[in-house]
Amino acid sequence: MALLFFLVVFALLAAIEAAPRISRWLHRLARSDGNLARAFQPDPGVARIASRALTDVERAEATLVALLLAGDLPAAQYQRDMAALAVRDALRNPMVVPPERGL
């Protein structure tokens, strides 16, 4: 019985916590004329805070993903650009792997 009570209270608290986010998402969906790619774009305030923590490569990847989701970038171009970023990142920051033992 106590477990059931805990689950109900937990579900109510989770719903109360998620309600503002769901409301903002639905509002953006309504403003974007049904375009889901635009509805998934973050709030400008959140994007501004998040951009401070990203490196240049991560920011470029995020930009490519946003353009792809918005329909402004073809999938083939997205794949080429991501491959170029991966090569550039591998050249700048090579992965250091310890040598294998016993071979």
PDB file of C-alpha atoms in Angstrom:
ATOM      1  CA  MET A   1       0.000   0.000   0.000  1.00  0.00           C
ATOM      2  CA  ALA A   2       2.835   2.359   0.875  1.00  0.00           C
ATOM      3  CA  LEU A   3       4.516   1.601  -2.458  1.00  0.00           C
ATOM      4  CA  LEU A   4       1.339   2.455  -4.350  1.00  0.00           C
ATOM      5  CA  PHE A   5       1.019   5.721  -2.439  1.00  0.00           C
ATOM      6  CA  PHE A   6       4.666   6.543  -3.210  1.00  0.00           C
ATOM      7  CA  LEU A   7       4.180   5.823  -6.920  1.00  0.00           C
ATOM      8  CA  VAL A   8       1.092   8.037  -7.123  1.00  0.00           C
ATOM      9  CA  VAL A   9       2.840  10.924  -5.354  1.00  0.00           C
ATOM     10  CA  PHE A  10       5.920  10.471  -7.524  1.00  0.00           C
ATOM     11  CA  ALA A  11       3.819  10.506 -10.716  1.00  0.00           C
ATOM     12  CA  LEU A  12       2.020  13.682  -9.619  1.00  0.00           C
ATOM     13  CA  LEU A  13       5.291  15.450  -8.798  1.00  0.00           C
ATOM     14  CA  ALA A  14       6.787  14.407 -12.140  1.00  0.00           C
ATOM     15  CA  ALA A  15       3.723  15.700 -13.987  1.00  0.00           C
ATOM     16  CA  ILE A  16       3.868  19.020 -12.132  1.00  0.00           C
ATOM     17  CA  GLU A  17       7.578  19.353 -12.922  1.00  0.00           C
ATOM     18  CA  ALA A  18       7.119  18.531 -16.636  1.00  0.00           C
ATOM     19  CA  ALA A  19       4.017  20.646 -17.222  1.00  0.00           C
ATOM     20  CA  PRO A  20       5.807  23.957 -17.979  1.00  0.00           C
ATOM     21  CA  ARG A  21       8.193  22.266 -20.430  1.00  0.00           C
ATOM     22  CA  ILE A  22       5.353  20.502 -22.219  1.00  0.00           C
ATOM     23  CA  SER A  23       3.416  23.759 -22.352  1.00  0.00           C
ATOM     24  CA  ARG A  24       6.362  25.629 -23.928  1.00  0.00           C
ATOM     25  CA  TRP A  25       6.887  22.824 -26.443  1.00  0.00           C
ATOM     26  CA  LEU A  26       3.212  22.826 -27.439  1.00  0.00           C
ATOM     27  CA  HIS A  27       3.261  26.616 -27.743  1.00  0.00           C
ATOM     28  CA  ARG A  28       6.307  26.458 -30.048  1.00  0.00           C
ATOM     29  CA  LEU A  29       4.632  23.702 -32.066  1.00  0.00           C
ATOM     30  CA  ALA A  30       1.551  25.885 -32.535  1.00  0.00           C
ATOM     31  CA  ARG A  31       3.666  28.899 -33.563  1.00  0.00           C
ATOM     32  CA  SER A  32       5.711  26.895 -36.048  1.00  0.00           C
ATOM     33  CA  ASP A  33       2.715  26.004 -38.252  1.00  0.00           C
ATOM     34  CA  GLY A  34       3.093  22.319 -37.463  1.00  0.00           C
ATOM     35  CA  ASN A  35       6.768  22.133 -38.460  1.00  0.00           C
ATOM     36  CA  LEU A  36       8.197  19.719 -35.895  1.00  0.00           C
ATOM     37  CA  ALA A  37      11.823  20.656 -36.610  1.00  0.00           C
ATOM     38  CA  ARG A  38      11.159  24.209 -35.492  1.00  0.00           C
ATOM     39  CA  ALA A  39       9.174  23.037 -32.489  1.00  0.00           C
ATOM     40  CA  PHE A  40      12.192  21.118 -31.180  1.00  0.00           C
ATOM     41  CA  GLN A  41      14.505  24.139 -31.226  1.00  0.00           C
ATOM     42  CA  PRO A  42      15.511  25.144 -27.699  1.00  0.00           C
ATOM     43  CA  ASP A  43      14.540  28.384 -26.058  1.00  0.00           C
ATOM     44  CA  PRO A  44      16.992  31.175 -26.935  1.00  0.00           C
ATOM     45  CA  GLY A  45      17.989  31.575 -23.283  1.00  0.00           C
ATOM     46  CA  VAL A  46      18.837  27.909 -22.943  1.00  0.00           C
ATOM     47  CA  ALA A  47      20.771  27.921 -26.223  1.00  0.00           C
ATOM     48  CA  ARG A  48      22.770  30.955 -25.073  1.00  0.00           C
ATOM     49  CA  ILE A  49      23.750  29.243 -21.814  1.00  0.00           C
ATOM     50  CA  ALA A  50      24.557  25.958 -23.542  1.00  0.00           C
ATOM     51  CA  SER A  51      26.691  27.630 -26.211  1.00  0.00           C
ATOM     52  CA  ARG A  52      29.157  28.826 -23.560  1.00  0.00           C
ATOM     53  CA  ALA A  53      29.979  25.252 -22.588  1.00  0.00           C
ATOM     54  CA  LEU A  54      30.445  23.916 -26.133  1.00  0.00           C
ATOM     55  CA  THR A  55      33.708  23.677 -28.026  1.00  0.00           C
ATOM     56  CA  ASP A  56      33.932  24.923 -31.601  1.00  0.00           C
ATOM     57  CA  VAL A  57      33.573  21.395 -32.981  1.00  0.00           C
ATOM     58  CA  GLU A  58      30.550  20.677 -30.793  1.00  0.00           C
ATOM     59  CA  ARG A  59      28.983  23.986 -31.808  1.00  0.00           C
ATOM     60  CA  ALA A  60      29.532  23.147 -35.488  1.00  0.00           C
ATOM     61  CA  GLU A  61      27.958  19.716 -34.987  1.00  0.00           C
ATOM     62  CA  ALA A  62      24.972  21.259 -33.211  1.00  0.00           C
ATOM     63  CA  THR A  63      24.548  23.766 -36.039  1.00  0.00           C
ATOM     64  CA  LEU A  64      24.597  21.001 -38.638  1.00  0.00           C
ATOM     65  CA  VAL A  65      22.001  19.004 -36.701  1.00  0.00           C
ATOM     66  CA  ALA A  66      19.771  22.062 -36.345  1.00  0.00           C
ATOM     67  CA  LEU A  67      19.994  22.779 -40.077  1.00  0.00           C
ATOM     68  CA  LEU A  68      19.239  19.145 -40.888  1.00  0.00           C
ATOM     69  CA  LEU A  69      16.199  19.061 -38.587  1.00  0.00           C
ATOM     70  CA  ALA A  70      14.926  22.363 -39.959  1.00  0.00           C
ATOM     71  CA  GLY A  71      15.096  20.948 -43.482  1.00  0.00           C
ATOM     72  CA  ASP A  72      17.652  23.545 -44.601  1.00  0.00           C
ATOM     73  CA  LEU A  73      20.422  20.986 -45.188  1.00  0.00           C
ATOM     74  CA  PRO A  74      20.167  17.834 -47.332  1.00  0.00           C
ATOM     75  CA  ALA A  75      21.120  14.574 -45.616  1.00  0.00           C
ATOM     76  CA  ALA A  76      24.008  13.911 -47.996  1.00  0.00           C
ATOM     77  CA  GLN A  77      25.517  17.336 -47.301  1.00  0.00           C
ATOM     78  CA  TYR A  78      25.053  16.762 -43.547  1.00  0.00           C
ATOM     79  CA  GLN A  79      26.950  13.462 -43.776  1.00  0.00           C
ATOM     80  CA  ARG A  80      29.798  15.040 -45.766  1.00  0.00           C
ATOM     81  CA  ASP A  81      30.117  17.952 -43.347  1.00  0.00           C
ATOM     82  CA  MET A  82      30.035  15.665 -40.291  1.00  0.00           C
ATOM     83  CA  ALA A  83      32.722  13.443 -41.859  1.00  0.00           C
ATOM     84  CA  ALA A  84      34.890  16.509 -42.493  1.00  0.00           C
ATOM     85  CA  LEU A  85      34.437  17.602 -38.876  1.00  0.00           C
ATOM     86  CA  ALA A  86      35.373  14.122 -37.668  1.00  0.00           C
ATOM     87  CA  VAL A  87      38.553  14.094 -39.754  1.00  0.00           C
ATOM     88  CA  ARG A  88      39.531  17.569 -38.574  1.00  0.00           C
ATOM     89  CA  ASP A  89      38.851  16.591 -34.946  1.00  0.00           C
ATOM     90  CA  ALA A  90      40.874  13.373 -35.305  1.00  0.00           C
ATOM     91  CA  LEU A  91      43.833  15.335 -36.690  1.00  0.00           C
ATOM     92  CA  ARG A  92      43.691  17.988 -33.959  1.00  0.00           C
ATOM     93  CA  ASN A  93      42.992  15.631 -31.057  1.00  0.00           C
ATOM     94  CA  PRO A  94      44.209  12.132 -31.848  1.00  0.00           C
ATOM     95  CA  MET A  95      42.879   9.421 -29.584  1.00  0.00           C
ATOM     96  CA  VAL A  96      45.594   8.083 -27.290  1.00  0.00           C
ATOM     97  CA  VAL A  97      45.285   4.348 -26.829  1.00  0.00           C
ATOM     98  CA  PRO A  98      47.560   2.456 -24.466  1.00  0.00           C
ATOM     99  CA  PRO A  99      49.566  -0.339 -26.098  1.00  0.00           C
ATOM    100  CA  GLU A 100      48.170  -3.832 -25.866  1.00  0.00           C
ATOM    101  CA  ARG A 101      50.068  -6.240 -23.691  1.00  0.00           C
ATOM    102  CA  GLY A 102      50.962  -9.780 -24.513  1.00  0.00           C
ATOM    103  CA  LEU A 103      50.802  -9.581 -28.292  1.00  0.00           C
TER     104      LEU A 103
END
